[in-house]
Amino acid sequence: MKKQLLSLAIIGSLLGTAGIANASTTWTTSSAVKKYNEYINADSYVKDELYNVADFRAKYGSQSNTLAYQIVERAIWYMENGYMVYGSGSDAYGKYGYEDCSGFVRFVFGDFGFNVTGTSANYNTVGTKVAGVGKQKVNGKWKLTGIENLKLGDILTWQETDHIMHVAIYMGTNRDGQPVVIGTRSDGNPTALGTVDGWEYWWGENFKEARRVVPAAGFTGMAGKTVKAPIIPDSYVLPPQKPVPAWTGPSTGGGSTTPAPDPTPSNPSNPSNEKTTYVVTVKGWVSLKSAASSSSSTVGRLQLGQKAELIKKANSYWYQIKVNGQTVYITTNSTYTKTITE
C-alpha cells in the first residue's frame, strides 16, 4: 500500500501553470485510454488509492459535515470521475481535461470559493504554515514528523532545489497510520490523480512544509462556504470510460459509490500469457534522458526499485523505455539498472 516512487507528473510543475496559449500535454487519447485500461483494476490502484479512499471515509466519515472533509471528498471525486490527464495551462482542466499539481489544488479549492495560486513555486505564501510538521531520517529512511498537527485539507509542499515543485492535499492517515495526500500522480494509476502514503525516500526527503487554507470553523462546519458542482471539462483527452455520475450535493460520508476494496484483489488474468521486459533500478535513482545521449536533457528519474517497460536497447549505453506513455532513455550500466521479464 505504499507508493514511494517519484511520478513524472511532478516534472514541469516547478513553474506551475502557464498562460492558456501555452497549455499542453504529452498525452493522446489513445495513450490515455490504454493507460486507464491498464491500471483501473491493477493492484497499484486497487490496493493503494482505493484502500486509502476507503480508509479516509471509514475514519473521517463522521466529519462529513465539515468544509475540510468536503475538500478531500471533492479531490477524490475528481480522481474517480474526472478523467484528468497530466498537462499544464491556466485553468486547462475545464477547457481540455488536463492539469498539473498546482492547477489541481487550485480548482479543488476553487470549488469552495477559495482563490489559491496555480503556480507551485508560490505555495510558500498560500494560507499559513502549519507549525510542528517536519521530516526525519531514521536508519536511512525518511518519515514525516508532527503529523498530529496536520488536519484534513492541509496543502503539503515539496521542494528539491530553490522552489516548491509539487503540492498535494492531505487526507488524513490510513489503516497503517501513514499520512496520505492526494494529487497528481501518474505511476500505476488510471488517470493523472492518485495518493501517496510512502515517505521513506523522495517524498520524505524533499518534503518542504504544510500550509493551511481552511479556517478554524471549517473543521467543525462549512465556515460559511458553499460547494459548487464539480467541473466538467469542455473536452477531454481521456474521454469518460464510464458514465460520470450526476452531482447531487455534498457527500454525507459512508455513502460512497466506491466500496471498500476486497482485502486480496487480484489482477485480471492475461489470457495470452505474454511477458513483458522491464528496466529496473538497482542503485538509487537514475536519471531519465530525452535522447540516447548523456548530453541530452534530463526529463525525470526512475526511483530505486521502480520499473519501466523496455522498448528496445537503443545502443550499448542506453535503453529506450516507456514511462507514463512517454519514450525516454536510461543507462544500460549494470551498476544502476537491470532488465527483468514478467
Tab-separated table of C-alpha atoms in Angstrom:
chain	number	residue	atom	x	y	z
A	1	MET	CA	0.000	0.000	0.000
A	2	LYS	CA	2.992	2.325	-0.015
A	3	LYS	CA	3.800	4.195	-3.183
A	4	GLN	CA	7.297	5.509	-2.732
A	5	LEU	CA	8.194	6.324	-6.327
A	6	LEU	CA	8.518	9.748	-7.887
A	7	SER	CA	5.952	10.311	-10.597
A	8	LEU	CA	6.739	12.120	-13.813
A	9	ALA	CA	3.573	14.089	-13.090
A	10	ILE	CA	5.786	16.282	-10.923
A	11	ILE	CA	8.021	17.235	-13.856
A	12	GLY	CA	7.189	20.649	-15.208
A	13	SER	CA	5.221	21.717	-12.147
A	14	LEU	CA	8.029	23.891	-10.808
A	15	LEU	CA	6.789	26.927	-12.679
A	16	GLY	CA	3.153	25.984	-12.261
A	17	THR	CA	0.606	26.658	-14.924
A	18	ALA	CA	1.402	28.956	-17.799
A	19	GLY	CA	-0.968	31.048	-19.881
A	20	ILE	CA	-3.632	29.166	-21.759
A	21	ALA	CA	-1.818	29.839	-25.018
A	22	ASN	CA	0.907	27.564	-23.665
A	23	ALA	CA	-1.473	24.861	-22.489
A	24	SER	CA	-0.099	21.476	-23.407
A	25	THR	CA	0.010	17.785	-22.610
A	26	THR	CA	2.036	14.894	-23.952
A	27	TRP	CA	-0.944	12.543	-23.678
A	28	THR	CA	-3.069	11.496	-26.623
A	29	THR	CA	-6.487	9.916	-26.380
A	30	SER	CA	-5.130	6.523	-27.420
A	31	SER	CA	-2.268	6.564	-24.904
A	32	ALA	CA	-4.534	7.844	-22.125
A	33	VAL	CA	-7.186	5.183	-22.758
A	34	LYS	CA	-4.516	2.476	-22.881
A	35	LYS	CA	-3.113	3.614	-19.537
A	36	TYR	CA	-6.577	3.808	-17.993
A	37	ASN	CA	-7.413	0.255	-19.030
A	38	GLU	CA	-4.030	-0.992	-17.840
A	39	TYR	CA	-4.397	0.340	-14.309
A	40	ILE	CA	-8.091	0.680	-13.436
A	41	ASN	CA	-8.127	-2.862	-11.988
A	42	ALA	CA	-4.425	-3.145	-11.160
A	43	ASP	CA	-3.171	-3.713	-7.627
A	44	SER	CA	-1.172	-0.485	-7.859
A	45	TYR	CA	-4.514	1.354	-7.878
A	46	VAL	CA	-6.892	-1.021	-6.105
A	47	LYS	CA	-4.565	-1.816	-3.202
A	48	ASP	CA	-3.292	1.725	-2.864
A	49	GLU	CA	-5.648	4.517	-3.940
A	50	LEU	CA	-8.882	2.635	-3.239
A	51	TYR	CA	-7.598	1.407	0.121
A	52	ASN	CA	-6.681	4.960	1.091
A	53	VAL	CA	-10.068	6.275	-0.022
A	54	ALA	CA	-11.865	3.540	1.926
A	55	ASP	CA	-9.757	4.300	4.997
A	56	PHE	CA	-10.474	8.027	4.714
A	57	ARG	CA	-14.219	7.509	4.532
A	58	ALA	CA	-14.267	4.957	7.342
A	59	LYS	CA	-12.075	7.017	9.664
A	60	TYR	CA	-13.325	10.530	8.953
A	61	GLY	CA	-16.897	9.979	7.757
A	62	SER	CA	-18.259	11.445	10.992
A	63	GLN	CA	-16.754	14.774	9.860
A	64	SER	CA	-18.618	14.810	6.551
A	65	ASN	CA	-20.480	17.990	7.520
A	66	THR	CA	-17.211	19.954	7.613
A	67	LEU	CA	-15.512	22.007	4.947
A	68	ALA	CA	-12.212	20.170	5.444
A	69	TYR	CA	-13.810	16.780	4.784
A	70	GLN	CA	-15.673	18.032	1.735
A	71	ILE	CA	-12.481	19.410	0.168
A	72	VAL	CA	-10.843	15.987	0.386
A	73	GLU	CA	-14.017	14.310	-0.842
A	74	ARG	CA	-14.057	16.621	-3.857
A	75	ALA	CA	-10.439	15.730	-4.685
A	76	ILE	CA	-11.436	12.054	-4.529
A	77	TRP	CA	-14.398	12.735	-6.815
A	78	TYR	CA	-12.046	14.067	-9.459
A	79	MET	CA	-9.767	11.044	-9.071
A	80	GLU	CA	-12.704	8.683	-9.546
A	81	ASN	CA	-14.771	10.622	-12.085
A	82	GLY	CA	-12.673	13.440	-13.534
A	83	TYR	CA	-10.689	11.523	-16.192
A	84	MET	CA	-7.870	14.026	-15.855
A	85	VAL	CA	-4.544	13.566	-17.629
A	86	TYR	CA	-1.383	15.443	-16.770
A	87	GLY	CA	-0.651	18.695	-18.579
A	88	SER	CA	-0.203	22.392	-17.965
A	89	GLY	CA	-2.062	25.602	-18.700
A	90	SER	CA	-4.183	28.160	-16.881
A	91	ASP	CA	-7.488	26.503	-15.944
A	92	ALA	CA	-6.688	23.865	-18.559
A	93	TYR	CA	-8.798	21.163	-16.910
A	94	GLY	CA	-12.079	22.965	-17.508
A	95	LYS	CA	-11.204	23.508	-21.151
A	96	TYR	CA	-9.209	20.437	-22.133
A	97	GLY	CA	-9.342	17.850	-19.346
A	98	TYR	CA	-5.727	18.107	-18.226
A	99	GLU	CA	-3.907	19.906	-15.421
A	100	ASP	CA	-0.756	19.873	-13.271
A	101	CYS	CA	-0.336	19.570	-9.495
A	102	SER	CA	-0.857	23.206	-8.544
A	103	GLY	CA	-3.673	23.635	-11.041
A	104	PHE	CA	-5.460	20.652	-9.499
A	105	VAL	CA	-5.168	22.037	-5.962
A	106	ARG	CA	-6.296	25.411	-7.270
A	107	PHE	CA	-9.521	24.175	-8.828
A	108	VAL	CA	-10.396	21.820	-5.951
A	109	PHE	CA	-10.233	24.721	-3.503
A	110	GLY	CA	-11.886	26.943	-6.103
A	111	ASP	CA	-14.939	24.686	-5.962
A	112	PHE	CA	-15.409	26.018	-2.412
A	113	GLY	CA	-14.823	29.687	-3.187
A	114	PHE	CA	-11.113	29.867	-2.346
A	115	ASN	CA	-8.707	31.652	-4.667
A	116	VAL	CA	-5.305	29.970	-4.400
A	117	THR	CA	-2.421	30.213	-6.815
A	118	GLY	CA	-1.956	27.933	-9.796
A	119	THR	CA	1.838	28.215	-9.555
A	120	SER	CA	3.527	25.644	-7.329
A	121	ALA	CA	6.568	27.862	-6.664
A	122	ASN	CA	4.271	30.376	-4.930
A	123	TYR	CA	2.712	27.962	-2.448
A	124	ASN	CA	5.029	29.187	0.307
A	125	THR	CA	2.654	32.169	0.507
A	126	VAL	CA	-0.622	30.230	0.441
A	127	GLY	CA	-2.575	30.277	3.703
A	128	THR	CA	-0.484	29.877	6.842
A	129	LYS	CA	2.337	27.485	7.635
A	130	VAL	CA	1.351	24.556	9.858
A	131	ALA	CA	3.717	24.562	12.824
A	132	GLY	CA	5.388	21.410	14.106
A	133	VAL	CA	5.389	19.371	10.890
A	134	GLY	CA	8.762	18.247	9.570
A	135	LYS	CA	10.822	15.299	8.408
A	136	GLN	CA	13.400	12.992	9.942
A	137	LYS	CA	15.770	10.359	8.593
A	138	VAL	CA	15.953	7.173	10.647
A	139	ASN	CA	18.118	4.207	9.631
A	140	GLY	CA	18.449	5.531	6.114
A	141	LYS	CA	14.733	6.150	5.583
A	142	TRP	CA	12.705	9.336	5.846
A	143	LYS	CA	9.445	9.905	7.665
A	144	LEU	CA	7.175	12.845	8.399
A	145	THR	CA	7.155	14.118	11.963
A	146	GLY	CA	4.464	16.039	13.780
A	147	ILE	CA	1.635	14.568	11.706
A	148	GLU	CA	-0.660	15.088	14.694
A	149	ASN	CA	-0.534	18.772	13.781
A	150	LEU	CA	-1.944	18.168	10.299
A	151	LYS	CA	-5.641	18.496	9.514
A	152	LEU	CA	-7.784	17.369	6.603
A	153	GLY	CA	-7.432	19.691	3.639
A	154	ASP	CA	-3.967	20.982	4.511
A	155	ILE	CA	-1.718	21.513	1.490
A	156	LEU	CA	1.632	19.711	1.607
A	157	THR	CA	4.546	21.005	-0.464
A	158	TRP	CA	7.810	19.555	-1.796
A	159	GLN	CA	10.991	21.377	-2.754
A	160	GLU	CA	14.013	19.770	-4.431
A	161	THR	CA	16.005	22.886	-5.354
A	162	ASP	CA	15.186	26.527	-4.593
A	163	HIS	CA	11.462	26.444	-5.408
A	164	ILE	CA	8.458	24.418	-4.355
A	165	MET	CA	7.902	21.967	-7.200
A	166	HIS	CA	4.937	19.857	-6.073
A	167	VAL	CA	1.804	20.279	-3.963
A	168	ALA	CA	-0.958	17.914	-2.824
A	169	ILE	CA	-3.906	17.769	-0.414
A	170	TYR	CA	-3.718	15.994	2.952
A	171	MET	CA	-6.418	13.382	3.536
A	172	GLY	CA	-5.523	12.066	6.987
A	173	THR	CA	-3.877	8.797	7.976
A	174	ASN	CA	-4.661	5.344	6.621
A	175	ARG	CA	-5.075	1.971	8.337
A	176	ASP	CA	-1.294	1.712	8.712
A	177	GLY	CA	-1.076	5.082	10.432
A	178	GLN	CA	0.676	6.613	7.439
A	179	PRO	CA	-0.133	10.182	6.357
A	180	VAL	CA	-1.803	10.263	2.940
A	181	VAL	CA	-2.024	13.002	0.320
A	182	ILE	CA	-3.983	13.161	-2.928
A	183	GLY	CA	-2.804	14.977	-6.031
A	184	THR	CA	-1.280	14.464	-9.459
A	185	ARG	CA	0.289	11.025	-9.567
A	186	SER	CA	0.724	9.120	-12.808
A	187	ASP	CA	2.637	5.963	-11.953
A	188	GLY	CA	0.381	2.963	-11.514
A	189	ASN	CA	-2.885	4.916	-11.750
A	190	PRO	CA	-5.547	5.052	-14.468
A	191	THR	CA	-5.655	8.881	-14.551
A	192	ALA	CA	-3.321	11.714	-13.537
A	193	LEU	CA	-4.543	11.593	-9.933
A	194	GLY	CA	-3.531	9.314	-7.100
A	195	THR	CA	-2.399	9.123	-3.493
A	196	VAL	CA	0.936	8.961	-1.685
A	197	ASP	CA	1.422	7.155	1.627
A	198	GLY	CA	5.097	6.166	1.492
A	199	TRP	CA	7.589	8.715	2.778
A	200	GLU	CA	10.821	6.718	3.093
A	201	TYR	CA	12.507	8.143	0.014
A	202	TRP	CA	11.786	11.092	-2.292
A	203	TRP	CA	8.506	12.130	-0.697
A	204	GLY	CA	10.002	12.346	2.770
A	205	GLU	CA	13.403	13.693	1.790
A	206	ASN	CA	12.005	16.572	-0.265
A	207	PHE	CA	9.042	17.490	1.927
A	208	LYS	CA	9.087	21.250	2.473
A	209	GLU	CA	6.165	22.268	4.682
A	210	ALA	CA	2.408	22.130	5.166
A	211	ARG	CA	0.139	25.122	4.517
A	212	ARG	CA	-3.387	25.656	5.855
A	213	VAL	CA	-6.102	27.426	3.906
A	214	VAL	CA	-9.164	26.041	5.694
A	215	PRO	CA	-10.275	28.398	8.519
A	216	ALA	CA	-10.794	27.070	12.036
A	217	ALA	CA	-14.564	26.973	11.536
A	218	GLY	CA	-14.019	24.680	8.557
A	219	PHE	CA	-13.074	21.780	10.815
A	220	THR	CA	-16.403	21.809	12.658
A	221	GLY	CA	-18.720	23.043	9.909
A	222	MET	CA	-18.739	24.633	6.476
A	223	ALA	CA	-17.400	28.023	7.640
A	224	GLY	CA	-19.980	29.813	5.515
A	225	LYS	CA	-18.714	28.191	2.325
A	226	THR	CA	-20.975	26.657	-0.304
A	227	VAL	CA	-19.986	23.825	-2.590
A	228	LYS	CA	-20.080	24.227	-6.346
A	229	ALA	CA	-20.785	21.335	-8.661
A	230	PRO	CA	-17.614	19.610	-9.916
A	231	ILE	CA	-16.016	20.970	-13.075
A	232	ILE	CA	-16.946	19.063	-16.214
A	233	PRO	CA	-14.369	19.724	-18.967
A	234	ASP	CA	-15.469	21.209	-22.278
A	235	SER	CA	-13.388	18.485	-23.935
A	236	TYR	CA	-11.340	15.512	-22.785
A	237	VAL	CA	-8.059	13.918	-23.756
A	238	LEU	CA	-9.248	10.863	-21.807
A	239	PRO	CA	-12.962	10.517	-22.575
A	240	PRO	CA	-15.028	9.187	-19.655
A	241	GLN	CA	-14.789	5.398	-19.695
A	242	LYS	CA	-17.995	5.055	-17.705
A	243	PRO	CA	-20.891	7.460	-17.079
A	244	VAL	CA	-19.928	10.445	-14.937
A	245	PRO	CA	-22.406	10.457	-12.031
A	246	ALA	CA	-24.647	13.477	-11.667
A	247	TRP	CA	-23.660	15.585	-8.683
A	248	THR	CA	-26.449	15.646	-6.116
A	249	GLY	CA	-24.789	17.665	-3.384
A	250	PRO	CA	-22.045	17.252	-0.784
A	251	SER	CA	-21.157	13.736	0.298
A	252	THR	CA	-22.594	12.772	3.661
A	253	GLY	CA	-19.867	10.232	4.398
A	254	GLY	CA	-20.192	6.486	4.281
A	255	GLY	CA	-22.391	6.679	1.209
A	256	SER	CA	-19.626	6.456	-1.333
A	257	THR	CA	-20.167	4.851	-4.691
A	258	THR	CA	-16.679	3.357	-4.265
A	259	PRO	CA	-16.898	0.303	-1.990
A	260	ALA	CA	-14.040	-0.690	0.268
A	261	PRO	CA	-11.908	-2.995	-1.860
A	262	ASP	CA	-11.580	-6.665	-1.157
A	263	PRO	CA	-8.505	-7.219	1.004
A	264	THR	CA	-6.993	-9.592	-1.530
A	265	PRO	CA	-7.827	-8.282	-5.001
A	266	SER	CA	-6.015	-9.814	-7.908
A	267	ASN	CA	-5.015	-8.535	-11.303
A	268	PRO	CA	-7.166	-9.527	-14.260
A	269	SER	CA	-5.923	-12.654	-15.918
A	270	ASN	CA	-3.810	-12.315	-19.024
A	271	PRO	CA	-5.247	-14.827	-21.486
A	272	SER	CA	-2.299	-14.546	-23.815
A	273	ASN	CA	0.255	-15.106	-21.011
A	274	GLU	CA	2.534	-12.692	-22.812
A	275	LYS	CA	5.521	-11.493	-20.836
A	276	THR	CA	6.969	-8.004	-20.791
A	277	THR	CA	10.563	-6.937	-20.226
A	278	TYR	CA	11.205	-4.059	-17.857
A	279	VAL	CA	14.199	-1.996	-16.809
A	280	VAL	CA	14.539	-1.553	-13.041
A	281	THR	CA	16.948	0.489	-10.968
A	282	VAL	CA	19.287	-1.329	-8.604
A	283	LYS	CA	21.224	1.543	-7.006
A	284	GLY	CA	19.484	4.748	-6.008
A	285	TRP	CA	17.565	6.836	-8.502
A	286	VAL	CA	18.661	7.037	-12.133
A	287	SER	CA	18.167	9.984	-14.496
A	288	LEU	CA	15.868	9.712	-17.499
A	289	LYS	CA	17.090	11.370	-20.690
A	290	SER	CA	15.242	12.792	-23.674
A	291	ALA	CA	17.618	11.071	-26.124
A	292	ALA	CA	20.222	8.297	-26.141
A	293	SER	CA	22.997	10.647	-25.121
A	294	SER	CA	24.425	11.867	-21.827
A	295	SER	CA	24.354	15.410	-23.204
A	296	SER	CA	20.589	15.318	-23.801
A	297	SER	CA	18.216	16.970	-21.345
A	298	THR	CA	17.185	15.211	-18.141
A	299	VAL	CA	13.419	14.711	-18.070
A	300	GLY	CA	12.934	12.843	-14.819
A	301	ARG	CA	14.072	9.991	-12.602
A	302	LEU	CA	13.424	6.306	-12.137
A	303	GLN	CA	13.476	5.698	-8.401
A	304	LEU	CA	15.125	2.744	-6.681
A	305	GLY	CA	13.110	-0.391	-7.432
A	306	GLN	CA	10.801	1.319	-9.915
A	307	LYS	CA	10.378	-0.422	-13.246
A	308	ALA	CA	9.683	0.865	-16.740
A	309	GLU	CA	8.715	-1.072	-19.846
A	310	LEU	CA	11.652	-1.720	-22.175
A	311	ILE	CA	11.049	-0.706	-25.781
A	312	LYS	CA	14.490	-1.652	-27.063
A	313	LYS	CA	18.192	-1.335	-26.401
A	314	ALA	CA	18.971	1.842	-28.318
A	315	ASN	CA	22.742	1.237	-28.278
A	316	SER	CA	25.426	-0.151	-25.991
A	317	TYR	CA	24.881	2.646	-23.492
A	318	TRP	CA	21.152	3.394	-23.460
A	319	TYR	CA	17.841	1.587	-23.084
A	320	GLN	CA	14.770	3.101	-24.708
A	321	ILE	CA	11.914	2.784	-22.221
A	322	LYS	CA	8.328	3.893	-21.745
A	323	VAL	CA	7.379	5.935	-18.669
A	324	ASN	CA	3.854	7.327	-18.282
A	325	GLY	CA	3.234	6.985	-22.005
A	326	GLN	CA	6.429	8.840	-22.897
A	327	THR	CA	9.525	7.440	-24.604
A	328	VAL	CA	12.698	8.245	-22.653
A	329	TYR	CA	16.182	6.788	-22.221
A	330	ILE	CA	18.087	5.302	-19.293
A	331	THR	CA	21.612	3.979	-18.872
A	332	THR	CA	22.447	0.316	-19.539
A	333	ASN	CA	25.187	0.430	-16.880
A	334	SER	CA	24.590	-2.688	-14.765
A	335	THR	CA	25.712	-0.811	-11.660
A	336	TYR	CA	22.482	1.168	-11.846
A	337	THR	CA	19.961	-0.797	-13.928
A	338	LYS	CA	18.999	-4.295	-14.937
A	339	THR	CA	16.266	-5.924	-17.012
A	340	ILE	CA	13.612	-8.332	-15.769
A	341	THR	CA	10.894	-10.218	-17.625
A	342	GLU	CA	7.454	-10.755	-16.107
